[in-house]
Structure formats: C-alpha cells, structure tokens
Tab-separated table of C-alpha atoms and ligand atoms in Angstrom:
chain	number	residue	atom	x	y	z
V	1	MET	CA	54.434	63.423	-89.640
V	2	GLU	CA	56.967	64.414	-92.516
V	3	LYS	CA	57.962	62.614	-95.150
V	4	ARG	CA	61.504	62.752	-95.664
V	5	GLU	CA	63.695	61.653	-99.030
V	6	GLU	CA	63.095	57.977	-99.756
V	7	LEU	CA	65.623	55.792	-97.980
V	8	TYR	CA	65.448	52.741	-100.130
V	9	ARG	CA	62.646	51.043	-102.751
V	10	GLY	CA	63.120	47.027	-102.746
V	11	LYS	CA	60.830	45.227	-104.665
V	12	ALA	CA	56.903	45.647	-103.638
V	13	LYS	CA	57.818	48.642	-100.602
V	14	THR	CA	59.419	51.870	-100.684
V	15	VAL	CA	60.608	53.265	-97.215
V	16	PHE	CA	61.303	56.711	-96.828
V	17	LEU	CA	62.850	58.449	-93.839
V	18	THR	CA	61.172	61.145	-91.115
V	19	ASP	CA	61.908	64.365	-90.022
V	20	ASP	CA	62.266	61.685	-86.153
V	21	ALA	CA	65.365	60.250	-87.267
V	22	ASP	CA	63.784	57.034	-84.815
V	23	LYS	CA	60.421	56.268	-87.398
V	24	LEU	CA	60.141	55.627	-90.981
V	25	ILE	CA	57.682	54.878	-93.326
V	26	LEU	CA	56.742	51.903	-95.035
V	27	HIS	CA	55.546	52.528	-98.361
V	28	PHE	CA	53.220	49.442	-99.449
V	29	ARG	CA	53.085	49.345	-103.648
V	30	ASN	CA	50.842	47.333	-105.739
V	31	ASP	CA	54.476	46.100	-107.676
V	32	THR	CA	53.825	41.753	-106.962
V	33	SER	CA	57.074	39.483	-107.593
V	34	ALA	CA	58.175	36.388	-107.971
V	35	PHE	CA	61.207	33.876	-108.770
V	36	ASP	CA	63.953	36.582	-106.787
V	37	GLY	CA	61.907	39.800	-109.335
V	38	GLU	CA	62.024	37.821	-112.815
V	39	LYS	CA	58.408	38.486	-112.808
V	40	ILE	CA	56.876	41.580	-112.147
V	41	GLU	CA	53.411	43.017	-111.789
V	42	GLN	CA	51.035	45.507	-110.248
V	43	LEU	CA	48.043	44.061	-108.794
V	44	ASP	CA	45.182	47.088	-108.285
V	45	ARG	CA	45.088	47.884	-105.109
V	46	LYS	CA	47.861	45.144	-103.326
V	47	GLY	CA	49.668	48.086	-101.343
V	48	GLU	CA	46.425	48.694	-99.741
V	49	VAL	CA	45.290	45.693	-98.577
V	50	ASN	CA	48.656	44.731	-97.624
V	51	ASN	CA	50.007	47.793	-95.575
V	52	LYS	CA	46.168	47.964	-93.838
V	53	PHE	CA	46.862	43.553	-93.582
V	54	ASN	CA	50.230	43.994	-92.313
V	55	HIS	CA	49.387	46.980	-89.792
V	56	PHE	CA	46.317	44.243	-88.780
V	57	ILE	CA	48.929	41.250	-87.536
V	58	MET	CA	51.207	43.023	-85.831
V	59	SER	CA	48.731	44.705	-83.216
V	60	LYS	CA	47.732	42.058	-82.339
V	61	LEU	CA	51.639	40.517	-82.685
V	62	GLU	CA	51.564	42.844	-80.315
V	63	GLU	CA	48.951	42.197	-77.836
V	64	ALA	CA	50.438	38.601	-77.880
V	65	GLY	CA	53.796	40.539	-76.036
V	66	ILE	CA	56.361	40.509	-78.873
V	67	ASP	CA	57.909	44.037	-80.436
V	68	THR	CA	57.565	45.547	-83.798
V	69	GLN	CA	58.361	48.163	-85.194
V	70	VAL	CA	54.240	48.780	-85.871
V	71	GLU	CA	53.891	52.712	-85.082
V	72	SER	CA	50.857	53.324	-86.922
V	73	LEU	CA	48.707	53.179	-90.312
V	74	LEU	CA	48.860	56.425	-91.490
V	75	SER	CA	47.359	56.678	-95.353
V	76	ASP	CA	46.108	53.800	-96.863
V	77	ASN	CA	49.129	52.825	-98.335
V	78	ASP	CA	51.855	54.749	-95.982
V	79	SER	CA	52.433	52.931	-91.802
V	80	LEU	CA	55.176	54.424	-89.546
V	81	VAL	CA	57.562	52.300	-88.305
V	82	LYS	CA	60.607	51.851	-86.068
V	83	LYS	CA	63.391	52.585	-87.781
V	84	LEU	CA	65.653	49.881	-87.364
V	85	ASP	CA	69.375	48.446	-87.671
V	86	MET	CA	68.066	45.205	-89.665
V	87	ILE	CA	69.324	41.743	-89.885
V	88	PRO	CA	70.409	40.286	-93.120
V	89	VAL	CA	68.606	37.286	-92.612
V	90	GLU	CA	64.583	35.192	-93.682
V	91	CYS	CA	62.868	32.900	-90.802
V	92	VAL	CA	61.229	30.656	-92.225
V	93	VAL	CA	58.682	28.826	-90.279
V	94	ARG	CA	57.271	25.407	-91.927
V	95	ASN	CA	54.264	23.145	-90.218
V	96	VAL	CA	53.613	21.865	-94.069
V	97	ALA	CA	55.718	21.533	-95.877
V	98	ALA	CA	55.706	23.326	-99.574
V	99	GLY	CA	57.256	25.631	-102.127
V	100	SER	CA	61.523	25.562	-101.920
V	101	LEU	CA	61.433	22.793	-99.102
V	102	VAL	CA	59.489	20.160	-101.550
V	103	LYS	CA	61.889	20.419	-104.496
V	104	ARG	CA	65.108	20.522	-102.279
V	105	LEU	CA	64.070	17.687	-100.303
V	106	GLY	CA	61.953	15.702	-102.580
V	107	VAL	CA	59.145	15.333	-99.963
V	108	GLU	CA	55.306	15.472	-100.724
V	109	GLU	CA	53.750	18.682	-101.087
V	110	GLY	CA	50.728	18.910	-97.803
V	111	THR	CA	53.709	16.930	-95.305
V	112	VAL	CA	53.190	17.913	-92.004
V	113	LEU	CA	56.298	19.082	-90.579
V	114	ASN	CA	56.196	17.624	-86.713
V	115	PRO	CA	57.580	19.693	-85.156
V	116	PRO	CA	57.405	22.311	-87.489
V	117	VAL	CA	60.585	22.909	-89.037
V	118	PHE	CA	62.880	26.624	-89.171
V	119	GLU	CA	65.019	28.051	-91.991
V	120	PHE	CA	67.686	30.558	-92.312
V	121	PHE	CA	68.360	32.366	-95.518
V	122	LEU	CA	70.167	34.623	-96.677
V	123	LYS	CA	69.026	37.980	-97.356
V	124	ASN	CA	70.160	38.783	-101.087
V	125	ASP	CA	68.542	38.206	-104.067
V	126	ALA	CA	71.724	38.189	-106.787
V	127	LEU	CA	73.326	35.155	-104.085
V	128	HIS	CA	68.957	33.900	-104.889
V	129	ASP	CA	68.258	33.674	-100.868
V	130	PRO	CA	71.200	30.801	-100.158
V	131	MET	CA	69.785	28.365	-97.377
V	132	ILE	CA	72.533	29.126	-94.481
V	133	ASN	CA	72.126	28.474	-91.056
V	134	ASP	CA	73.258	29.687	-86.919
V	135	TYR	CA	77.061	28.938	-87.216
V	136	HIS	CA	77.089	31.271	-90.884
V	137	ILE	CA	75.740	34.433	-89.222
V	138	MET	CA	77.005	34.678	-86.879
V	139	SER	CA	80.936	33.628	-88.152
V	140	PHE	CA	79.819	36.300	-90.724
V	141	GLY	CA	78.983	38.709	-88.289
V	142	TRP	CA	75.726	38.738	-89.281
V	143	ALA	CA	73.890	38.121	-85.769
V	144	THR	CA	75.097	37.460	-82.473
V	145	GLU	CA	74.734	34.241	-80.746
V	146	GLY	CA	72.108	35.589	-78.615
V	147	GLN	CA	69.491	37.306	-81.063
V	148	VAL	CA	70.125	34.247	-83.818
V	149	GLU	CA	68.376	32.314	-80.468
V	150	GLN	CA	66.031	35.590	-80.159
V	151	MET	CA	64.941	35.493	-84.122
V	152	LYS	CA	64.621	31.768	-83.107
V	153	ALA	CA	62.179	31.459	-80.289
V	154	LEU	CA	60.062	34.584	-81.816
V	155	THR	CA	59.807	33.406	-84.964
V	156	PHE	CA	57.727	30.602	-83.015
V	157	LYS	CA	56.083	32.376	-80.542
V	158	VAL	CA	54.426	34.585	-84.160
V	159	ASN	CA	53.741	30.856	-84.864
V	160	GLU	CA	51.701	30.245	-81.999
V	161	VAL	CA	49.576	33.021	-82.064
V	162	LEU	CA	49.280	32.999	-85.771
V	163	SER	CA	49.245	29.907	-86.181
V	164	GLY	CA	45.541	30.254	-83.493
V	165	LEU	CA	44.427	32.558	-85.366
V	166	PHE	CA	44.428	31.644	-88.763
V	167	ASP	CA	42.752	28.384	-87.682
V	168	GLU	CA	39.850	30.695	-86.468
V	169	GLY	CA	39.489	31.735	-89.741
V	170	GLY	CA	39.057	28.586	-91.414
V	171	MET	CA	42.919	28.356	-93.032
V	172	MET	CA	46.156	26.900	-91.928
V	173	LEU	CA	49.688	28.565	-91.734
V	174	VAL	CA	51.207	26.406	-93.757
V	175	ASP	CA	55.449	28.609	-93.671
V	176	TYR	CA	55.681	32.850	-93.301
V	177	LYS	CA	59.228	34.375	-94.420
V	178	LEU	CA	60.083	37.384	-90.625
V	179	GLU	CA	62.646	39.764	-90.892
V	180	PHE	CA	63.788	41.221	-88.079
V	181	GLY	CA	66.135	44.363	-86.990
V	182	VAL	CA	67.891	45.664	-84.304
V	183	ASP	CA	65.822	48.828	-82.597
V	184	SER	CA	68.024	52.723	-81.046
V	185	GLN	CA	67.835	50.241	-77.461
V	186	GLY	CA	69.830	47.092	-79.050
V	187	ARG	CA	66.681	44.874	-79.266
V	188	ILE	CA	65.688	42.921	-81.472
V	189	VAL	CA	62.529	43.777	-83.263
V	190	LEU	CA	59.871	42.356	-85.619
V	191	GLY	CA	60.035	44.209	-88.851
V	192	ASP	CA	59.333	44.367	-92.501
V	193	GLU	CA	55.910	43.036	-93.183
V	194	PHE	CA	53.380	39.956	-92.231
V	195	THR	CA	50.871	39.534	-95.198
V	196	PRO	CA	50.035	36.969	-97.867
V	197	ASP	CA	53.040	38.322	-100.092
V	198	GLY	CA	55.198	36.276	-97.554
V	199	CYS	CA	53.251	33.639	-95.832
V	200	ARG	CA	51.502	30.131	-97.580
V	201	LEU	CA	47.866	30.045	-96.115
V	202	TRP	CA	45.571	26.983	-97.386
V	203	ASP	CA	41.308	26.702	-97.175
V	204	LYS	CA	41.226	23.999	-94.363
V	205	ALA	CA	38.642	22.588	-95.736
V	206	THR	CA	39.708	22.669	-99.550
V	207	ARG	CA	43.110	22.777	-99.574
V	208	ASN	CA	43.040	25.493	-101.522
V	209	LYS	CA	46.076	28.626	-102.225
V	210	MET	CA	44.260	31.682	-100.093
V	211	ASP	CA	48.907	33.554	-100.439
V	212	LYS	CA	51.350	34.765	-103.586
V	213	ASP	CA	51.308	31.138	-105.145
V	214	ARG	CA	47.970	32.533	-106.241
V	215	PHE	CA	50.618	35.326	-107.980
V	216	ARG	CA	53.697	32.640	-108.707
V	217	GLN	CA	51.077	29.974	-109.979
V	218	GLY	CA	48.856	32.607	-111.998
V	219	LEU	CA	46.053	31.573	-110.658
V	220	GLY	CA	44.454	34.584	-110.348
V	221	SER	CA	41.723	36.210	-108.191
V	222	VAL	CA	45.627	37.421	-106.201
V	223	VAL	CA	43.866	40.768	-104.533
V	224	GLU	CA	40.617	39.485	-104.519
V	225	THR	CA	42.042	36.314	-102.357
V	226	TYR	CA	44.071	38.842	-99.864
V	227	ILE	CA	40.771	40.740	-98.971
V	228	GLU	CA	38.806	37.579	-98.140
V	229	VAL	CA	41.616	36.205	-96.091
V	230	ALA	CA	40.971	39.882	-94.052
V	231	LYS	CA	37.306	39.589	-93.412
V	232	ARG	CA	38.136	35.873	-92.346
V	233	LEU	CA	40.278	36.995	-89.561
V	234	GLY	CA	37.220	39.997	-88.434
V	235	LEU	CA	39.014	43.100	-90.954
V	236	GLU	CA	37.021	44.403	-93.428
V	237	LEU	CA	39.148	46.017	-96.892
Z	1	ADP	P1	62.993	43.612	-100.797
Z	1	ADP	O1	64.118	44.033	-100.036
Z	1	ADP	O2	63.252	42.764	-100.313
Z	1	ADP	O3	62.887	43.578	-102.514
Z	1	ADP	P2	60.593	44.999	-99.773
Z	1	ADP	O4	60.723	46.016	-101.317
Z	1	ADP	O5	59.702	45.231	-99.079
Z	1	ADP	O6	62.316	44.053	-99.775
Z	1	ADP	O7	61.898	46.471	-99.230
Z	1	ADP	C1	62.027	47.167	-98.179
Z	1	ADP	C2	63.321	47.306	-96.978
Z	1	ADP	O8	62.797	47.307	-96.318
Z	1	ADP	C3	63.471	45.583	-97.122
Z	1	ADP	O9	64.542	45.209	-97.032
Z	1	ADP	C4	63.524	45.136	-95.449
Z	1	ADP	O10	64.894	45.042	-94.616
Z	1	ADP	C5	63.526	46.905	-94.971
Z	1	ADP	N1	62.738	47.366	-93.955
Z	1	ADP	C6	61.127	46.520	-93.664
Z	1	ADP	N2	60.668	47.213	-92.421
Z	1	ADP	C7	62.101	48.286	-92.199
Z	1	ADP	C8	62.128	48.452	-90.863
Z	1	ADP	N3	61.061	48.861	-89.864
Z	1	ADP	N4	63.431	49.583	-90.328
Z	1	ADP	C9	63.966	49.078	-91.578
Z	1	ADP	N5	64.640	48.968	-92.933
Z	1	ADP	C10	63.095	48.277	-92.642
Z	2	UDP	N1	59.293	33.683	-98.733
Z	2	UDP	C1	59.195	35.032	-99.257
Z	2	UDP	N2	60.445	36.235	-99.178
Z	2	UDP	C2	61.610	34.815	-100.120
Z	2	UDP	C3	61.559	33.563	-99.926
Z	2	UDP	C4	60.507	33.572	-98.733
Z	2	UDP	O1	58.594	35.749	-98.683
Z	2	UDP	O2	62.358	35.752	-100.770
Z	2	UDP	C5	58.287	33.274	-98.349
Z	2	UDP	C6	57.246	32.600	-98.552
Z	2	UDP	O3	56.813	33.479	-99.172
Z	2	UDP	C7	57.181	30.968	-98.103
Z	2	UDP	C8	57.574	31.426	-96.756
Z	2	UDP	O4	58.437	32.414	-96.736
Z	2	UDP	O5	56.263	31.458	-97.436
Z	2	UDP	C9	58.887	29.845	-97.362
Z	2	UDP	O6	59.833	30.323	-98.928
Z	2	UDP	P1	60.340	28.869	-99.929
Z	2	UDP	O7	61.722	28.794	-98.849
Z	2	UDP	O8	59.223	28.012	-100.001
Z	2	UDP	O9	59.872	29.562	-100.986
Z	2	UDP	P2	59.727	29.897	-102.464
Z	2	UDP	O10	59.502	28.315	-103.019
Z	2	UDP	O11	58.686	30.713	-101.673
Z	2	UDP	O12	60.463	30.367	-102.877
C-alpha cells in the first residue's frame, strides 16, 4: 500500500490518499486539542496509543456485526481505512450526565440517564459544533431520513457492545461521539475513531476520569491513563 498526497489535516489526525481509490491512511499525531482547538499540546506516544486503541475497538465492533472503516494497522501511527464520504455530524450517546449536557441543562454530573440520551451536533469548529436535530440534517441535505435512522441505531448498537466491554474492565462508558460516512457502495459505515479522546470513561469504583477530561481539566497522566484503559481491555501498549 503506497501513501500518496495529504488529503486533509485535522486537529489530531492527518488523512492521506493511497494508490487504492477506495482506501485512505489515517495518521494519528501526538497533537491533543480541546475547547475547539484553543488548547493544543503534543503528548508523547498519544498518536501511537490512539491508533492502536482505535484499531482494537473498531475490530471488536466489526466482530459484533457493525460495518466500520477498519482495514489494517499499518504502523505505530498509521491505519489503513475505507475511504468514506463523511456525514458532517457527530452522533453522541450519553449513559451518564457529564460535559456540555451538565452545563446546558444544569443537571448534576454523574446522573444516570435511563434511557441513554442521543444527540446530534454539527461538525463545524467555527460555529462551535452546535447541537442540531434530525430535521436540520434532512432539510440541509447532510443525510437522508434513512441514514439518520441508521446512524442512531448503529450508535446505540455500539453502546451495547462497548458498555459491556468497558464494564468488564471495571470502567463506565459515560458518553462518546461517533462519526459515520457513506462507502463506495452507498452503505453507512462507522468512520473516524473511537479512543479516549472522544469518549468519557470513569473507573467504576473510584469514578476517576480515564479519558480526555484529564487533558481538558489539567489532571495529568493523560497518555499513561489511556494505556491503563487499553490494558484493562486486554490490549498491551
Ligand atoms: P477534525 O477534523 O475534527 O479536526 P481529525 O484531526 O480527527 O479531526 O481529522 C480527521 C478527519 O478525517 C475528520 O474530518 C474525519 O471526519 C475524517 N475522516 C475520518 N475517517 C475517515 C474515513 N474513513 N474516510 C474519510 N474521512 C475520514
Ligand atoms: N466529543 C468529541 N468531539 C467533539 C465533541 C464531543 O469527541 O467535538 C465527545 C466528548 O469527548 C464526549 C462526548 O463527545 O465524550 C460528549 O461531549 P460533550 O457534548 O459533553 O462536549 P464537551 O464538553 O466534551 O466538549
């Protein structure tokens, strides 16, 4: 597989074309950003840890019957993935209240949400990723009604699979963000990444934060904690 020109440089990953028109290389960098890119730091080994973590999780989701971008792990920081036409929305499921939900609704952090809450956000840093609903997505043509329903159903299916996986490792999956795209055959496929950068994980016993909130809140030991999360899932990094 040959790496060709850079297609896009995001806040944490760089996307490269390859000699196969249907495949891309995701290069995971050490850059770690928060607050719409206002806080950015390079954290040693973060790119490698997230690349391998993402490959591990996406492979578990594939095993559970969810279509993902996963092709293969190419190197420490690179993964080969299916090229998707990304839908510019973020799909968030919350099992426990935290983050922006707590600020927006004034509810107590840690409140268990039953049923889990689903939210859509528009992927647009300049507008600070505003919350949107199904109608915005359909009316502006970002996705069809069928695709909206599929994104919701798949995001909840991911919740079933991963809540169980993290629970076995003594962690609570508090919330997470997924991004979907359309593949060359028109199917909705899970893209981007699932790593501790895009979810909240709490230790079940101590409620210790084991995700990017460590970076957002300056709690320290960010990458070390991501490695501990991986270890608890059976992945040695
Ligand atoms: P951001 O764009 O939010 O700063 P990243 O640094 O993670 O994020 O950049 C990765 C970019 O690549 C994102 O815009 C994401 O939507 C896109 N992307 C992720 N997976 C795929 C894929 N399989 N096919 C095409 N684009 C993808
Ligand atoms: N999230 C993300 N990227 C975003 C926005 C949110 O990965 O651009 C994740 C975030 O890490 C958390 C979940 O989505 O796990 C819900 O985030 P929230 O709306 O609480 O926003 P935050 O306060 O984290 O910005």
